Short mmCIF file of C-alpha atoms and ligand atoms in Angstrom, two decimals:
data_model
loop_
_atom_site.label_atom_id
_atom_site.label_comp_id
_atom_site.label_asym_id
_atom_site.label_seq_id
_atom_site.Cartn_x
_atom_site.Cartn_y
_atom_site.Cartn_z
CA UNK V 1 -126.38 4.31 49.35
CA UNK V 2 -125.98 3.18 52.43
CA UNK V 3 -122.73 -0.55 50.06
CA UNK V 4 -123.74 -3.61 52.75
CA UNK V 5 -121.15 -5.95 52.92
CA UNK V 6 -119.71 -9.37 54.81
CA UNK V 7 -118.85 -13.00 54.97
CA UNK V 8 -121.86 -15.50 54.53
CA UNK V 9 -120.71 -19.23 55.28
CA UNK V 10 -122.75 -22.05 53.22
CA UNK V 11 -122.52 -25.27 55.33
CA UNK V 12 -124.85 -28.61 55.17
CA UNK V 13 -124.41 -32.71 54.17
CA UNK V 14 -121.96 -33.60 51.15
CA UNK V 15 -124.09 -33.17 48.01
CA UNK V 16 -126.49 -30.60 49.72
CA UNK V 17 -125.88 -28.80 46.59
CA UNK V 18 -123.62 -26.02 48.55
CA UNK V 19 -120.86 -25.76 45.51
CA UNK V 20 -123.71 -25.50 42.44
CA UNK V 21 -124.93 -22.84 45.42
CA UNK V 22 -121.79 -20.66 44.97
CA UNK V 23 -121.29 -20.70 41.39
CA UNK V 24 -124.84 -19.92 40.58
CA UNK V 25 -124.46 -16.67 42.86
CA UNK V 26 -121.04 -15.97 41.52
CA UNK V 27 -122.93 -16.58 38.05
CA UNK V 28 -119.33 -17.95 36.95
CA UNK V 29 -117.31 -21.83 37.82
CA UNK V 30 -115.17 -21.23 41.74
CA UNK V 31 -115.94 -24.10 42.97
CA UNK V 32 -115.92 -27.86 41.61
CA UNK V 33 -119.58 -30.02 41.82
CA UNK V 34 -120.19 -33.72 41.40
CA UNK V 35 -122.63 -36.34 41.62
CA UNK V 36 -121.01 -37.85 44.12
CA UNK V 37 -120.36 -36.97 47.68
CA UNK V 38 -117.35 -34.81 49.56
CA UNK V 39 -115.69 -33.64 46.42
CA UNK V 40 -115.36 -30.07 47.62
CA UNK V 41 -111.96 -30.90 50.53
CA UNK V 42 -111.06 -26.77 50.32
CA UNK V 43 -112.82 -23.60 51.77
CA UNK V 44 -113.02 -21.43 48.49
CA UNK V 45 -115.11 -18.58 48.73
CA UNK V 46 -116.33 -16.48 45.96
CA UNK V 47 -117.79 -13.33 45.15
CA UNK V 48 -120.71 -12.23 44.49
CA UNK V 49 -120.25 -8.24 43.31
CA UNK V 50 -123.83 -5.78 42.95
CA UNK V 51 -124.10 -2.32 43.23
CA UNK V 52 -125.73 -1.86 46.59
CA UNK V 53 -123.53 -4.58 48.25
CA UNK V 54 -120.61 -7.57 48.30
CA UNK V 55 -121.48 -10.85 49.50
CA UNK V 56 -118.68 -13.04 49.98
CA UNK V 57 -119.32 -16.24 50.43
CA UNK V 58 -118.00 -19.73 51.74
CA UNK V 59 -117.83 -22.98 50.34
CA UNK V 60 -116.81 -25.97 52.62
CA UNK V 61 -116.60 -29.20 52.78
CA UNK V 62 -119.56 -31.36 53.69
CA UNK V 63 -120.34 -31.99 57.99
CA UNK V 64 -119.74 -35.38 58.68
CA UNK V 65 -118.44 -37.21 60.38
CA UNK V 66 -114.97 -38.10 59.44
CA UNK V 67 -112.40 -41.77 59.99
CA UNK V 68 -109.23 -40.29 57.83
CA UNK V 69 -106.79 -37.46 57.58
CA UNK V 70 -108.12 -36.42 53.79
CA UNK V 71 -111.31 -36.16 56.16
CA UNK V 72 -110.52 -34.57 59.28
CA UNK V 73 -108.54 -31.89 57.70
CA UNK V 74 -112.30 -31.19 55.31
CA UNK V 75 -113.52 -31.02 59.04
CA UNK V 76 -111.54 -28.74 60.03
CA UNK V 77 -112.06 -26.44 56.76
CA UNK V 78 -116.08 -26.19 57.41
CA UNK V 79 -114.91 -25.68 60.94
CA UNK V 80 -112.45 -22.47 60.28
CA UNK V 81 -115.48 -20.98 58.05
CA UNK V 82 -117.52 -20.47 60.78
CA UNK V 83 -114.63 -17.76 61.65
CA UNK V 84 -115.57 -13.79 61.39
CA UNK V 85 -119.06 -14.33 59.01
CA UNK V 86 -121.64 -12.35 59.74
CA UNK V 87 -124.62 -14.94 58.65
CA UNK V 88 -124.79 -19.00 58.49
CA UNK V 89 -126.61 -20.81 55.60
CA UNK V 90 -127.55 -24.35 56.88
CA UNK V 91 -128.37 -25.93 52.77
CA UNK V 92 -130.14 -29.05 52.64
CA UNK V 93 -131.30 -32.10 50.45
CA UNK V 94 -134.72 -30.75 50.75
CA UNK V 95 -135.64 -34.23 48.34
CA UNK V 96 -133.00 -36.49 50.66
CA UNK V 97 -135.31 -38.40 52.88
CA UNK V 98 -134.60 -36.46 57.11
CA UNK V 99 -131.57 -38.03 59.00
CA UNK V 100 -128.71 -38.93 60.77
CA UNK V 101 -127.13 -36.60 58.80
CA UNK V 102 -129.45 -34.23 59.36
CA UNK V 103 -129.84 -33.63 62.74
CA UNK V 104 -125.50 -34.56 63.10
CA UNK V 105 -125.54 -30.77 60.97
CA UNK V 106 -128.05 -28.81 63.52
CA UNK V 107 -126.11 -29.75 66.46
CA UNK V 108 -123.15 -28.84 64.47
CA UNK V 109 -124.33 -25.36 63.45
CA UNK V 110 -125.45 -25.25 66.73
CA UNK V 111 -121.99 -24.04 67.48
CA UNK V 112 -122.41 -20.83 65.05
CA UNK V 113 -123.64 -16.90 67.11
CA UNK V 114 -123.69 -15.77 63.96
CA UNK V 115 -127.72 -15.79 62.12
CA UNK V 116 -127.97 -18.58 60.67
CA UNK V 117 -130.98 -19.63 57.72
CA UNK V 118 -132.84 -22.68 56.41
CA UNK V 119 -131.95 -23.14 52.49
CA UNK V 120 -133.95 -25.91 51.32
CA UNK V 121 -133.34 -26.76 48.01
CA UNK V 122 -133.59 -28.55 45.23
CA UNK V 123 -136.58 -27.91 45.54
CA UNK V 124 -137.18 -28.83 41.89
CA UNK V 125 -137.18 -32.55 42.20
CA UNK V 126 -140.57 -32.53 44.96
CA UNK V 127 -143.59 -31.22 45.34
CA UNK V 128 -144.30 -28.26 46.51
CA UNK V 129 -147.20 -29.60 49.32
CA UNK V 130 -143.75 -31.85 51.06
CA UNK V 131 -142.34 -28.43 51.77
CA UNK V 132 -145.05 -27.18 54.35
CA UNK V 133 -144.10 -30.09 56.83
CA UNK V 134 -140.41 -30.13 56.33
CA UNK V 135 -140.27 -26.39 56.63
CA UNK V 136 -142.87 -26.66 59.61
CA UNK V 137 -140.10 -29.48 60.88
CA UNK V 138 -136.85 -27.31 60.97
CA UNK V 139 -138.32 -25.01 62.35
CA UNK V 140 -139.14 -27.02 66.08
CA UNK V 141 -135.56 -27.98 65.53
CA UNK V 142 -133.66 -24.84 65.47
CA UNK V 143 -135.16 -21.36 65.37
CA UNK V 144 -133.79 -20.78 62.36
CA UNK V 145 -133.32 -16.53 60.90
CA UNK V 146 -135.03 -17.59 58.16
CA UNK V 147 -136.67 -20.40 55.97
CA UNK V 148 -136.41 -20.11 51.67
CA UNK V 149 -136.84 -23.18 49.53
CA UNK V 150 -134.69 -22.86 46.93
CA UNK V 151 -133.20 -24.43 43.48
CA UNK V 152 -129.02 -24.27 43.35
CA UNK V 153 -129.28 -25.04 39.68
CA UNK V 154 -131.66 -23.39 38.16
CA UNK V 155 -131.07 -20.39 40.72
CA UNK V 156 -135.63 -20.41 41.47
CA UNK V 157 -135.35 -18.48 45.03
CA UNK V 158 -132.06 -17.16 45.02
CA UNK V 159 -133.30 -13.57 44.48
CA UNK V 160 -134.37 -13.23 47.78
CA UNK V 161 -132.39 -14.98 48.88
CA UNK V 162 -129.91 -13.06 48.30
CA UNK V 163 -131.92 -9.90 49.20
CA UNK V 164 -132.45 -11.15 52.37
CA UNK V 165 -128.62 -11.76 53.03
CA UNK V 166 -127.86 -8.44 51.67
CA UNK V 167 -130.56 -6.84 54.74
CA UNK V 168 -128.99 -8.99 57.65
CA UNK V 169 -125.39 -7.87 56.48
CA UNK V 170 -123.84 -4.79 58.00
CA UNK V 171 -122.73 -1.53 56.84
CA UNK V 172 -119.02 -1.80 55.38
CA UNK V 173 -116.46 -2.57 53.03
CA UNK V 174 -115.24 -4.06 49.57
CA UNK V 175 -112.87 -6.98 50.85
CA UNK V 176 -112.16 -7.63 47.16
CA UNK V 177 -112.03 -5.73 43.85
CA UNK V 178 -115.39 -4.92 42.49
CA UNK V 179 -114.48 -7.88 39.33
CA UNK V 180 -113.27 -10.48 41.59
CA UNK V 181 -115.72 -13.00 41.58
CA UNK V 182 -113.07 -15.68 44.28
CA UNK V 183 -110.33 -15.61 46.91
CA UNK V 184 -108.45 -18.77 44.67
CA UNK V 185 -105.28 -18.19 43.16
CA UNK V 186 -105.45 -19.85 39.11
CA UNK V 187 -103.31 -22.98 39.95
CA UNK V 188 -105.99 -24.21 42.66
CA UNK V 189 -108.49 -23.90 40.60
CA UNK V 190 -106.78 -24.47 37.16
CA UNK V 191 -105.59 -28.44 39.61
CA UNK V 192 -109.83 -28.44 40.39
CA UNK V 193 -111.05 -28.33 37.04
CA UNK V 194 -108.85 -30.94 36.81
CA UNK V 195 -109.90 -33.38 39.54
CA UNK V 196 -113.46 -32.72 37.97
CA UNK V 197 -113.30 -33.76 34.98
CA UNK V 198 -111.13 -36.82 36.44
CA UNK V 199 -114.54 -37.94 38.48
CA UNK V 200 -116.26 -37.36 35.64
CA UNK V 201 -114.58 -39.97 33.60
CA UNK V 202 -114.25 -42.32 36.25
CA UNK V 203 -116.69 -44.41 38.69
CA UNK V 204 -116.59 -45.69 41.95
CA UNK V 205 -113.16 -46.27 43.84
CA UNK V 206 -111.17 -43.90 42.35
CA UNK V 207 -112.70 -39.84 42.95
CA UNK V 208 -112.13 -40.33 46.81
CA UNK V 209 -108.63 -41.37 45.30
CA UNK V 210 -108.02 -37.96 43.33
CA UNK V 211 -105.79 -35.49 44.16
CA UNK V 212 -104.07 -33.23 41.94
CA UNK V 213 -101.13 -31.99 42.36
CA UNK V 214 -99.82 -28.18 40.35
CA UNK V 215 -95.87 -28.96 39.08
CA UNK V 216 -95.66 -25.42 36.94
CA UNK V 217 -98.03 -23.09 35.54
CA UNK V 218 -96.29 -21.06 33.72
CA UNK V 219 -98.31 -17.62 33.09
CA UNK V 220 -96.42 -15.55 31.43
CA UNK V 221 -96.49 -17.58 28.29
CA UNK V 222 -98.98 -17.99 25.00
CA UNK V 223 -100.56 -20.74 25.74
CA UNK V 224 -99.76 -21.15 28.94
CA UNK V 225 -98.29 -24.45 30.29
CA UNK V 226 -100.00 -26.36 33.16
CA UNK V 227 -98.05 -29.72 34.19
CA UNK V 228 -100.22 -31.09 36.88
CA UNK V 229 -100.17 -34.72 38.01
CA UNK V 230 -103.35 -36.87 39.11
CA UNK V 231 -101.85 -38.41 42.58
CA UNK V 232 -104.19 -42.36 43.32
CA UNK V 233 -103.61 -44.82 45.67
CA UNK V 234 -103.08 -48.31 44.04
CA UNK V 235 -102.09 -49.37 40.46
CA UNK V 236 -105.73 -50.61 39.47
CA UNK V 237 -106.66 -46.85 40.03
CA UNK V 238 -104.18 -45.27 38.03
CA UNK V 239 -105.44 -47.20 35.00
CA UNK V 240 -108.62 -46.61 35.25
CA UNK V 241 -107.84 -43.01 34.73
CA UNK V 242 -106.18 -43.60 32.18
CA UNK V 243 -108.23 -45.94 29.82
CA UNK V 244 -107.50 -48.19 27.45
CA UNK V 245 -104.39 -46.71 25.00
CA UNK V 246 -104.58 -43.44 26.74
CA UNK V 247 -108.12 -42.77 25.82
CA UNK V 248 -109.53 -41.56 29.91
CA UNK V 249 -107.06 -39.52 30.52
CA UNK V 250 -106.45 -37.82 26.95
CA UNK V 251 -111.06 -37.10 27.13
CA UNK V 252 -109.73 -35.93 30.68
CA UNK V 253 -107.36 -33.68 29.61
CA UNK V 254 -109.24 -32.18 27.27
CA UNK V 255 -111.76 -31.49 29.16
CA UNK V 256 -109.71 -29.44 31.62
CA UNK V 257 -108.48 -27.63 29.16
CA UNK V 258 -111.27 -26.29 27.85
CA UNK V 259 -112.67 -25.31 31.08
CA UNK V 260 -109.38 -24.08 32.46
CA UNK V 261 -108.83 -21.57 29.18
CA UNK V 262 -112.58 -20.54 29.65
CA UNK V 263 -111.83 -19.22 33.45
CA UNK V 264 -108.52 -18.66 31.96
CA UNK V 265 -109.28 -16.15 29.16
CA UNK V 266 -106.51 -17.70 27.55
CA UNK V 267 -104.48 -20.67 25.25
CA UNK V 268 -103.50 -23.03 27.95
CA UNK V 269 -101.36 -26.49 27.37
CA UNK V 270 -101.91 -29.09 29.74
CA UNK V 271 -99.35 -31.47 30.29
CA UNK V 272 -100.66 -34.62 32.00
CA UNK V 273 -98.93 -37.22 34.86
CA UNK V 274 -100.03 -40.10 36.88
CA UNK V 275 -98.66 -41.66 39.25
CA UNK V 276 -99.51 -43.72 42.44
CA UNK V 277 -99.08 -42.56 46.14
CA UNK V 278 -100.39 -45.13 48.47
CA UNK V 279 -102.11 -44.18 50.96
CA UNK V 280 -102.05 -39.92 50.91
CA UNK V 281 -105.25 -39.49 52.21
CA UNK V 282 -103.92 -40.62 55.87
CA UNK V 283 -100.75 -39.10 54.66
CA UNK V 284 -100.63 -35.82 57.08
CA UNK V 285 -97.81 -34.66 54.54
CA UNK V 286 -99.20 -35.47 51.63
CA UNK V 287 -102.70 -33.61 52.29
CA UNK V 288 -100.80 -30.74 54.01
CA UNK V 289 -99.69 -29.70 50.34
CA UNK V 290 -103.13 -30.46 48.28
CA UNK V 291 -103.91 -27.58 50.69
CA UNK V 292 -103.86 -25.00 48.13
CA UNK V 293 -103.51 -21.84 52.48
CA UNK V 294 -100.66 -23.79 52.30
CA UNK V 295 -99.62 -23.78 48.33
CA UNK V 296 -100.07 -20.47 48.55
CA UNK V 297 -97.81 -20.28 52.11
CA UNK V 298 -95.32 -22.08 50.42
CA UNK V 299 -95.40 -19.72 47.08
CA UNK V 300 -94.33 -17.13 49.10
CA UNK V 301 -91.71 -18.12 50.54
CA UNK V 302 -90.27 -18.76 46.83
P1 LIG B 1 -123.06 -29.71 47.80
O1 LIG B 1 -121.75 -31.61 48.26
O2 LIG B 1 -122.76 -29.90 49.42
O3 LIG B 1 -121.16 -28.94 46.54
O4 LIG B 1 -123.44 -29.72 46.24
P2 LIG B 1 -122.58 -30.05 44.63
O5 LIG B 1 -122.95 -29.27 44.77
O6 LIG B 1 -121.46 -30.80 44.68
O7 LIG B 1 -124.21 -30.56 44.10
C1 LIG B 1 -124.36 -32.16 44.37
C2 LIG B 1 -125.14 -33.15 43.14
O8 LIG B 1 -126.68 -32.41 43.06
C3 LIG B 1 -124.71 -32.33 41.85
O9 LIG B 1 -124.64 -33.60 40.86
C4 LIG B 1 -125.97 -31.15 42.08
O10 LIG B 1 -125.62 -31.30 39.84
C5 LIG B 1 -127.20 -31.51 42.29
N1 LIG B 1 -127.45 -30.17 42.46
C6 LIG B 1 -127.78 -28.85 43.83
N2 LIG B 1 -128.01 -28.39 43.64
C7 LIG B 1 -129.39 -28.93 42.99
C8 LIG B 1 -130.83 -28.10 42.83
O11 LIG B 1 -131.14 -27.53 43.27
N3 LIG B 1 -131.50 -29.15 42.28
C9 LIG B 1 -131.47 -30.64 41.88
N4 LIG B 1 -131.69 -30.76 41.43
N5 LIG B 1 -130.22 -31.11 41.82
C10 LIG B 1 -128.95 -30.32 42.05
MG1 LIG B 2 -119.13 -29.46 47.32
#
């Protein structure tokens, strides 16, 4: 049997549904999802394994005009995701108005030399007759290899999409062991799940200001002991995260612990700290420290 494999990058505006799609295709949570834009900060690889193929899916931070150090690093992450890929997939929210951000995305994908698929996402939210004019509009703007209406949330249309990707992928090796579903280290998954829960538990202001750093991760113990710090930029945000009588941080801790346990398949003891670090998003050193690629390098040096 011919075995196909390769790298498929998923790009698109914030909130288009990139992380949701990667999770649905991988069949487990590898990327955090949020109704608030710009949640994904790093490139994340989710691995889709079939008997006849292995697709390494690259989830990327949303394409947007960056205005601070963190934003610029996010856009670098998105650009680096295009290096050495086999296929590019631009995902758009078909239920939202076509706007300047979509035009910017189209400009952006012109940098890519591999075939580009267009995924019209969130079709569960729109009526069919709206789809054809949208497809027409995009066809005129770019020469897509193929166009698929999908729902990343329900999985509708994704079976055909994956088959089409596999057809276009070259014959190739297993890049990862067939049972592996992500390239992320467990401690990064843990920090992302904590961040997701902190975003879920708070509103407005706080989400973008949240960063999570794992201080220690003792995996040889039962339960696995994890100590993590949630960074915010202001005292007011810290108060919101702590909540009345500590109820918010307790909720974050409980939610996060449950999901980390299910991802790791072990019991977890989670300790959370909250610290204020004014303007960390403007601080290159801290932004770098929070980047898991660099965290891995640091671990390797230890
Ligand atoms: P990203 O910023 O592109 O990674 O977008 P996310 O995957 O974080 O999704 C943004 C929001 O859109 C979340 O609230 C998702 O639940 C929602 N979403 C994603 N895909 C779909 C879809 O196919 N249908 C609907 N109705 N909502 C979706
Ligand atoms: Mg995302």
